[in-house]
CSV table of C-alpha atoms in Angstrom, one decimal:
chain,number,residue,atom,x,y,z
P,1,MET,CA,2.4,8.4,9.6
P,2,ALA,CA,4.0,8.4,13.0
P,3,ALA,CA,7.6,9.5,12.6
P,4,ALA,CA,10.5,8.0,14.4
P,5,ALA,CA,12.8,10.2,16.6
P,6,VAL,CA,15.7,11.9,14.8
P,7,LYS,CA,18.9,9.7,15.0
P,8,GLN,CA,22.4,10.9,15.7
P,9,SER,CA,23.7,8.1,13.4
P,10,LEU,CA,22.0,6.4,10.6
P,11,LYS,CA,22.5,2.6,10.0
P,12,LEU,CA,20.5,1.3,7.1
P,13,GLY,CA,20.0,-2.3,6.1
P,14,MET,CA,20.2,-2.8,2.3
P,15,ILE,CA,18.3,-5.8,1.0
P,16,PRO,CA,18.5,-5.8,-2.9
P,17,ALA,CA,17.1,-9.4,-3.0
P,18,ASP,CA,16.3,-10.4,-6.7
P,19,GLY,CA,16.2,-9.1,-10.2
P,20,ILE,CA,16.4,-5.3,-10.7
P,21,GLY,CA,16.5,-4.8,-7.0
P,22,LYS,CA,20.2,-5.3,-7.3
P,23,GLU,CA,20.3,-2.4,-9.8
P,24,VAL,CA,18.0,0.1,-8.3
P,25,LEU,CA,19.0,-0.1,-4.7
P,26,PRO,CA,22.6,1.0,-5.4
P,27,ALA,CA,21.1,4.1,-7.1
P,28,ALA,CA,19.1,4.9,-3.9
P,29,GLN,CA,22.3,4.4,-1.9
P,30,ARG,CA,24.2,6.8,-4.1
P,31,VAL,CA,21.6,9.5,-3.7
P,32,LEU,CA,21.5,9.1,0.1
P,33,GLU,CA,25.3,9.4,0.2
P,34,ALA,CA,25.1,12.6,-1.9
P,35,LEU,CA,23.1,14.4,0.8
P,36,GLY,CA,26.2,15.1,2.7
P,37,SER,CA,25.9,16.7,6.1
P,38,SER,CA,22.1,17.2,5.9
P,39,ILE,CA,21.8,13.8,7.4
P,40,PRO,CA,24.1,11.8,9.7
P,41,LYS,CA,26.6,9.9,7.7
P,42,PRO,CA,24.8,6.7,6.7
P,43,THR,CA,26.3,3.3,7.2
P,44,PHE,CA,24.9,0.7,4.7
P,45,ILE,CA,24.7,-2.9,5.9
P,46,PRO,CA,24.2,-5.4,3.0
P,47,LEU,CA,21.8,-8.1,3.9
P,48,LEU,CA,20.5,-11.3,2.1
P,49,ALA,CA,17.0,-12.4,1.2
P,50,GLY,CA,15.0,-13.5,-1.8
P,51,TRP,CA,14.4,-16.3,-4.3
P,52,GLU,CA,18.0,-16.5,-5.4
P,53,GLU,CA,19.1,-16.8,-1.7
P,54,PHE,CA,16.6,-19.6,-1.2
P,55,ASN,CA,18.0,-21.5,-4.2
P,56,ARG,CA,21.6,-21.0,-2.8
P,57,ASN,CA,21.1,-21.8,0.8
P,58,GLY,CA,17.5,-23.1,1.3
P,59,LYS,CA,16.2,-20.0,3.1
P,60,ALA,CA,14.5,-17.0,1.5
P,61,LEU,CA,15.0,-14.9,4.7
P,62,PRO,CA,18.0,-15.8,6.7
P,63,GLU,CA,17.8,-15.5,10.5
P,64,GLU,CA,20.9,-13.2,10.4
P,65,THR,CA,19.1,-10.7,8.2
P,66,ILE,CA,16.2,-10.5,10.7
P,67,ARG,CA,18.7,-10.2,13.7
P,68,VAL,CA,20.7,-7.4,12.1
P,69,LEU,CA,17.6,-5.4,11.2
P,70,LYS,CA,16.2,-5.7,14.7
P,71,GLU,CA,19.4,-5.1,16.6
P,72,GLU,CA,21.6,-2.9,14.5
P,73,CYS,CA,19.6,-0.9,12.0
P,74,ASP,CA,17.6,2.4,12.2
P,75,GLY,CA,15.8,1.6,9.0
P,76,ALA,CA,16.1,-0.4,5.8
P,77,MET,CA,15.6,-0.5,2.1
P,78,PHE,CA,14.3,-3.5,0.2
P,79,GLY,CA,14.7,-4.0,-3.6
P,80,SER,CA,12.4,-6.6,-5.2
P,81,VAL,CA,11.7,-10.3,-4.9
P,82,SER,CA,11.1,-13.0,-7.6
P,83,SER,CA,8.6,-15.3,-5.9
P,84,PRO,CA,7.6,-18.2,-8.1
P,85,SER,CA,4.0,-18.4,-9.2
P,86,HIS,CA,3.8,-22.1,-8.3
P,87,LYS,CA,4.2,-23.8,-4.9
P,88,VAL,CA,7.8,-24.6,-3.9
P,89,ALA,CA,8.3,-26.7,-0.8
P,90,GLY,CA,10.0,-24.6,2.0
P,91,TYR,CA,9.7,-21.3,0.2
P,92,SER,CA,7.7,-18.2,1.3
P,93,SER,CA,8.0,-14.6,0.3
P,94,PRO,CA,10.7,-12.9,2.3
P,95,ILE,CA,9.1,-9.5,2.1
P,96,VAL,CA,5.8,-10.8,3.5
P,97,ALA,CA,7.9,-12.5,6.3
P,98,LEU,CA,9.8,-9.3,7.0
P,99,ARG,CA,6.6,-7.4,7.5
P,100,LYS,CA,5.5,-9.9,10.1
P,101,HIS,CA,8.8,-10.2,11.9
P,102,LEU,CA,9.2,-6.4,12.2
P,103,ASP,CA,5.5,-5.8,12.6
P,104,LEU,CA,5.5,-3.4,9.7
P,105,TYR,CA,1.7,-3.3,9.7
P,106,ALA,CA,1.2,-0.6,7.1
P,107,ASN,CA,2.4,-0.2,3.5
P,108,VAL,CA,2.1,3.5,2.6
P,109,ARG,CA,2.1,4.2,-1.1
P,110,PRO,CA,1.9,7.8,-2.3
P,111,VAL,CA,1.0,8.2,-6.0
P,112,LYS,CA,1.7,11.7,-7.2
P,113,SER,CA,2.0,13.2,-10.6
P,114,VAL,CA,4.8,15.8,-11.3
P,115,LYS,CA,3.4,19.3,-11.8
P,116,GLY,CA,4.0,20.6,-15.3
P,117,MET,CA,4.2,17.2,-17.0
P,118,ASP,CA,1.5,16.0,-19.3
P,119,GLY,CA,-1.1,13.6,-17.9
P,120,ARG,CA,-3.5,13.3,-15.0
P,121,SER,CA,-3.3,15.4,-11.9
P,122,VAL,CA,-2.9,12.9,-9.1
P,123,ASP,CA,-2.0,13.3,-5.4
P,124,LEU,CA,-3.3,10.4,-3.4
P,125,VAL,CA,-1.9,7.9,-0.8
P,126,ILE,CA,-3.0,4.3,-0.5
P,127,VAL,CA,-2.6,2.9,3.0
P,128,ARG,CA,-2.5,-0.9,2.8
P,129,GLU,CA,-2.9,-3.2,5.8
P,130,ASN,CA,0.3,-5.2,5.6
P,131,THR,CA,0.0,-8.3,7.9
P,132,GLU,CA,-3.2,-10.3,7.2
P,133,CYS,CA,-6.0,-10.8,4.7
P,134,LEU,CA,-5.2,-13.6,2.3
P,135,TYR,CA,-1.5,-12.9,2.8
P,136,ILE,CA,-1.4,-15.0,5.9
P,137,LYS,CA,-0.9,-17.8,3.3
P,138,LYS,CA,-3.1,-20.5,4.9
P,139,GLU,CA,-4.0,-22.5,1.9
P,140,GLU,CA,-4.8,-26.2,1.4
P,141,ILE,CA,-6.0,-28.5,-1.4
P,142,ARG,CA,-8.2,-31.5,-0.8
P,143,ASP,CA,-9.6,-34.4,-2.9
P,144,LEU,CA,-13.4,-34.3,-3.3
P,145,PRO,CA,-15.3,-37.5,-2.7
P,146,GLU,CA,-17.0,-37.2,-6.1
P,147,GLY,CA,-13.6,-36.7,-7.8
P,148,GLY,CA,-11.5,-33.6,-8.6
P,149,LYS,CA,-10.0,-31.3,-6.0
P,150,ILE,CA,-10.9,-28.2,-4.0
P,151,ALA,CA,-8.4,-25.5,-3.1
P,152,LEU,CA,-9.2,-23.4,0.1
P,153,ALA,CA,-7.6,-20.2,1.4
P,154,THR,CA,-8.2,-18.6,4.8
P,155,ARG,CA,-8.7,-14.9,4.9
P,156,GLN,CA,-8.0,-13.2,8.2
P,157,ILE,CA,-9.2,-9.8,9.2
P,158,THR,CA,-8.8,-8.8,12.9
P,159,SER,CA,-10.2,-5.8,14.7
P,160,ARG,CA,-6.7,-5.0,16.1
P,161,ALA,CA,-5.1,-4.8,12.6
P,162,SER,CA,-8.0,-2.9,11.2
P,163,SER,CA,-8.0,-0.4,14.0
P,164,ARG,CA,-4.4,0.5,13.8
P,165,ILE,CA,-4.3,0.8,10.0
P,166,GLY,CA,-7.4,3.0,10.3
P,167,LYS,CA,-5.8,5.3,12.9
P,168,LEU,CA,-2.6,5.5,10.8
P,169,ALA,CA,-4.7,6.6,7.7
P,170,PHE,CA,-6.4,9.3,9.8
P,171,GLU,CA,-3.1,10.6,11.2
P,172,LEU,CA,-1.8,10.7,7.6
P,173,ALA,CA,-4.8,12.6,6.4
P,174,LEU,CA,-4.3,15.2,9.2
P,175,GLN,CA,-0.6,15.5,8.2
P,176,ARG,CA,-1.5,16.0,4.6
P,177,GLN,CA,-4.0,18.6,5.4
P,178,ALA,CA,-1.5,20.6,7.4
P,179,GLU,CA,1.0,20.4,4.5
P,180,ARG,CA,-1.7,21.6,2.1
P,181,GLU,CA,-2.5,24.5,4.4
P,182,ALA,CA,1.2,25.4,4.6
P,183,ASN,CA,1.6,25.3,0.8
P,184,LYS,CA,-1.8,26.7,-0.3
P,185,LEU,CA,-0.2,29.8,-1.9
P,186,GLN,CA,1.8,27.6,-4.2
P,187,GLN,CA,-1.2,25.3,-5.2
P,188,THR,CA,-3.0,25.6,-8.5
P,189,ALA,CA,-5.9,23.7,-10.0
P,190,GLY,CA,-3.5,21.1,-11.4
P,191,ASP,CA,-2.1,19.9,-8.2
P,192,GLY,CA,-4.3,16.9,-7.5
P,193,TYR,CA,-6.5,16.6,-4.5
P,194,GLN,CA,-7.0,19.9,-2.7
P,195,GLY,CA,-10.1,19.6,-0.6
P,196,PRO,CA,-10.4,19.1,3.2
P,197,SER,CA,-8.7,16.0,4.5
P,198,LYS,CA,-10.5,12.8,3.5
P,199,VAL,CA,-10.1,9.1,4.1
P,200,THR,CA,-11.8,6.6,1.8
P,201,ILE,CA,-12.4,3.1,3.2
P,202,VAL,CA,-12.0,0.5,0.4
P,203,HIS,CA,-13.9,-2.8,1.0
P,204,LYS,CA,-16.3,-5.3,-0.5
P,205,SER,CA,-18.6,-5.8,2.5
P,206,ASN,CA,-21.7,-6.1,0.2
P,207,VAL,CA,-20.3,-9.6,-0.6
P,208,LEU,CA,-17.8,-10.3,2.2
P,209,SER,CA,-20.0,-9.1,5.0
P,210,VAL,CA,-18.1,-10.8,7.8
P,211,THR,CA,-14.4,-10.1,6.9
P,212,ASP,CA,-14.7,-6.8,5.0
P,213,GLY,CA,-17.6,-5.9,7.3
P,214,LEU,CA,-15.3,-6.1,10.3
P,215,PHE,CA,-12.7,-4.1,8.5
P,216,ARG,CA,-15.2,-1.4,7.6
P,217,GLU,CA,-16.8,-1.1,11.0
P,218,THR,CA,-13.5,-1.1,12.9
P,219,VAL,CA,-12.0,1.7,10.8
P,220,ARG,CA,-15.2,3.6,11.4
P,221,GLU,CA,-14.9,3.0,15.1
P,222,ALA,CA,-11.3,4.3,14.9
P,223,TYR,CA,-12.6,7.4,13.2
P,224,THR,CA,-14.9,8.2,16.1
P,225,SER,CA,-12.3,7.4,18.8
P,226,ASP,CA,-10.4,10.6,18.5
P,227,PRO,CA,-12.0,14.1,18.3
P,228,ARG,CA,-9.2,15.3,16.1
P,229,TYR,CA,-10.5,13.2,13.3
P,230,SER,CA,-13.8,15.0,13.1
P,231,SER,CA,-12.2,17.5,10.6
P,232,ILE,CA,-11.6,14.5,8.2
P,233,ALA,CA,-14.3,13.6,5.7
P,234,LEU,CA,-14.9,9.9,5.7
P,235,GLU,CA,-16.3,8.0,2.7
P,236,GLU,CA,-16.4,4.4,1.4
P,237,GLN,CA,-15.9,2.8,-2.0
P,238,LEU,CA,-16.5,-0.8,-3.0
P,239,VAL,CA,-13.2,-2.0,-4.4
P,240,ASP,CA,-14.5,-2.5,-7.9
P,241,SER,CA,-16.0,1.0,-7.9
P,242,MET,CA,-12.8,2.3,-6.4
P,243,VAL,CA,-10.8,1.1,-9.4
P,244,TYR,CA,-13.3,2.6,-11.8
P,245,ARG,CA,-13.4,6.0,-10.1
P,246,MET,CA,-9.7,6.1,-9.5
P,247,PHE,CA,-9.0,5.9,-13.2
P,248,ARG,CA,-11.9,8.2,-14.2
P,249,GLU,CA,-11.4,10.9,-11.6
P,250,PRO,CA,-8.2,10.3,-9.5
P,251,GLU,CA,-8.3,13.9,-8.3
P,252,ILE,CA,-11.2,13.2,-5.9
P,253,PHE,CA,-9.1,10.8,-3.7
P,254,ASP,CA,-6.9,11.9,-0.8
P,255,VAL,CA,-6.0,9.0,1.6
P,256,CYS,CA,-7.4,5.5,0.8
P,257,VAL,CA,-7.2,2.7,3.4
P,258,ALA,CA,-7.7,-0.9,2.4
P,259,PRO,CA,-7.1,-4.5,3.4
P,260,ASN,CA,-3.9,-6.2,2.2
P,261,LEU,CA,-5.0,-7.7,-1.1
P,262,TYR,CA,-7.1,-4.7,-2.3
P,263,GLY,CA,-4.4,-2.3,-1.3
P,264,ASP,CA,-1.8,-4.2,-3.3
P,265,ILE,CA,-4.0,-4.3,-6.4
P,266,ILE,CA,-5.2,-0.7,-6.4
P,267,SER,CA,-1.8,0.8,-5.7
P,268,ASP,CA,-0.2,-1.1,-8.6
P,269,GLY,CA,-3.1,0.1,-10.8
P,270,ALA,CA,-2.7,3.7,-9.6
P,271,ALA,CA,0.9,3.7,-10.8
P,272,ALA,CA,-0.5,3.8,-14.4
P,273,LEU,CA,-2.0,7.2,-13.6
P,274,VAL,CA,1.5,8.7,-13.2
P,275,GLY,CA,3.2,6.8,-16.0
P,276,SER,CA,4.9,3.7,-14.6
P,277,LEU,CA,5.4,1.4,-11.7
P,278,GLY,CA,9.0,2.6,-11.9
P,279,LEU,CA,8.0,5.9,-10.4
P,280,VAL,CA,6.0,4.8,-7.3
P,281,PRO,CA,7.6,4.5,-3.9
P,282,SER,CA,6.4,3.0,-0.6
P,283,VAL,CA,7.4,2.5,3.0
P,284,ASN,CA,6.6,-0.5,5.2
P,285,THR,CA,6.0,1.1,8.6
P,286,GLY,CA,5.3,0.0,12.1
P,287,ASP,CA,5.6,1.5,15.5
P,288,ASN,CA,9.3,0.7,15.8
P,289,PHE,CA,10.8,0.2,12.3
P,290,ILE,CA,10.5,1.6,8.8
P,291,MET,CA,11.6,0.0,5.5
P,292,GLY,CA,11.5,1.7,2.1
P,293,GLU,CA,10.5,-0.4,-0.9
P,294,PRO,CA,9.8,0.5,-4.5
P,295,VAL,CA,6.4,-0.8,-5.6
P,296,HIS,CA,7.6,-2.5,-8.8
P,297,GLY,CA,8.6,-6.1,-8.9
P,298,SER,CA,11.8,-7.8,-9.9
P,299,ALA,CA,11.2,-7.4,-13.7
P,300,PRO,CA,13.2,-10.4,-14.9
P,301,ASP,CA,12.6,-9.4,-18.5
P,302,ILE,CA,15.0,-6.4,-18.1
P,303,GLU,CA,17.3,-7.7,-15.4
P,304,GLY,CA,20.9,-7.1,-16.2
P,305,LYS,CA,20.2,-4.7,-19.1
P,306,GLY,CA,20.9,-1.6,-17.1
P,307,ILE,CA,17.6,0.1,-18.1
P,308,ALA,CA,15.6,-0.4,-14.9
P,309,ASN,CA,14.0,2.8,-13.6
P,310,PRO,CA,15.7,3.8,-10.3
P,311,ILE,CA,13.2,6.6,-9.4
P,312,ALA,CA,10.8,4.4,-7.4
P,313,SER,CA,13.8,3.3,-5.3
P,314,ILE,CA,15.2,6.8,-5.0
P,315,ARG,CA,11.8,8.2,-4.0
P,316,SER,CA,11.4,5.3,-1.5
P,317,ALA,CA,14.7,6.4,0.1
P,318,ALA,CA,13.2,9.9,0.4
P,319,LEU,CA,10.1,8.5,2.0
P,320,LEU,CA,12.2,6.6,4.4
P,321,LEU,CA,14.1,9.7,5.4
P,322,SER,CA,10.9,11.7,5.8
P,323,SER,CA,9.5,9.0,8.1
P,324,LEU,CA,12.7,9.2,10.2
P,325,ASN,CA,12.2,13.0,10.5
P,326,TYR,CA,14.7,14.1,7.9
P,327,VAL,CA,12.1,16.0,6.0
P,328,GLU,CA,14.2,18.7,4.3
P,329,PRO,CA,16.7,16.2,2.8
P,330,ALA,CA,13.8,14.1,1.6
P,331,ALA,CA,12.3,17.1,-0.1
P,332,ARG,CA,15.6,17.8,-1.8
P,333,ILE,CA,15.6,14.3,-3.3
P,334,ASN,CA,12.0,14.6,-4.5
P,335,ALA,CA,12.7,18.1,-6.0
P,336,ALA,CA,15.7,16.7,-7.9
P,337,VAL,CA,13.7,13.8,-9.2
P,338,ASP,CA,10.8,16.1,-10.3
P,339,ALA,CA,13.3,18.3,-12.1
P,340,VAL,CA,14.7,15.3,-14.1
P,341,LEU,CA,11.3,14.1,-15.0
P,342,LEU,CA,10.1,17.5,-16.0
P,343,GLU,CA,13.1,18.2,-18.1
P,344,GLY,CA,12.5,14.9,-19.9
P,345,GLN,CA,16.0,14.4,-21.3
P,346,TYR,CA,16.7,11.3,-19.1
P,347,ARG,CA,13.9,8.7,-19.1
P,348,THR,CA,14.2,5.0,-19.0
P,349,PRO,CA,12.2,2.8,-21.5
P,350,ASP,CA,9.2,2.3,-19.2
P,351,LEU,CA,8.6,6.1,-19.6
P,352,GLY,CA,9.2,6.0,-23.4
P,353,GLY,CA,12.8,7.0,-23.2
P,354,LYS,CA,16.2,5.4,-23.9
P,355,SER,CA,18.2,6.3,-20.9
P,356,THR,CA,20.0,3.8,-18.6
P,357,THR,CA,19.6,3.3,-14.9
P,358,GLU,CA,23.1,5.0,-14.5
P,359,GLU,CA,22.1,8.0,-16.6
P,360,VAL,CA,18.9,8.7,-14.7
P,361,THR,CA,20.7,8.3,-11.4
P,362,ASN,CA,23.5,10.7,-12.5
P,363,ALA,CA,20.9,13.2,-13.6
P,364,VAL,CA,19.3,13.1,-10.2
P,365,LEU,CA,22.6,13.4,-8.4
P,366,LYS,CA,23.5,16.4,-10.6
P,367,ARG,CA,20.4,18.2,-9.4
P,368,LEU,CA,21.1,17.5,-5.8
């Protein structure tokens, strides 16, 4: 992932949005504040977006939020959004809109198990194209002459979007290979993927030969466009086979690149490999802006109960810092989280424990 230049100041937009976003984003903020002088003193700018904001003021993504992010912020954190499952006139997902307004064309979702914990050995990254596919939201419904209705959705795949997501995946594979080389003395057989750098193209071009075919061929062209990528192994998986093999043998995957819908689905599924959606972070990244976002949703069933897992949000803050070139402070956050998980005393209900959001956050802060 291309990293932004190191900043002398750090202004972060904070968009809790809906549901448990309002509970886990403050946890991430507390952890960032606890880093002290290892990062420039952060300024947190609260911003509005979400389903609740739409119901209050008729706009899920206020123009002021977009303006502040573009003009005043070095990066941002997004909580979660409660989009309705039925059509509501005037409403569209603010996170999808933010990705388009800020040209955050990649959603990078690392899925990594904690060494020493029971369970699978996983260390993979899913790179999800973030701006097109079915998420352009061009849908219509028509009456059929013979009676009944037909619903149609437009799926958009462009060579431009496919090329830049492919190049980002290859750059990330090179970066991960360099990190593995630097840490090879500390690696053991239980550390997840350890082979030479590898990118897996996820598609369904045996059926969708035009759209997925263009994605597949364009990513392959990106692979041959730079001689540095020749050290990367390139393979393909049909999306259904990808899901099967990811659950059977996750340790064979390094970097996986996929169109928007497939990337969304397989990354949520991959969270099961490490125990919970509440553990998996992501960043939405483009050439000029980066926004951290926990992978989980708004979880209305536990909203307000104080038991939401803050770790995905905390790890997303670390991923944001790393993307802004604050690598050592990000590593400190991840080490503190790993220590809390490995110790096992403080775990929220999604991990089989009884701890609160506050207790887990305090445990992480103690280890910082």
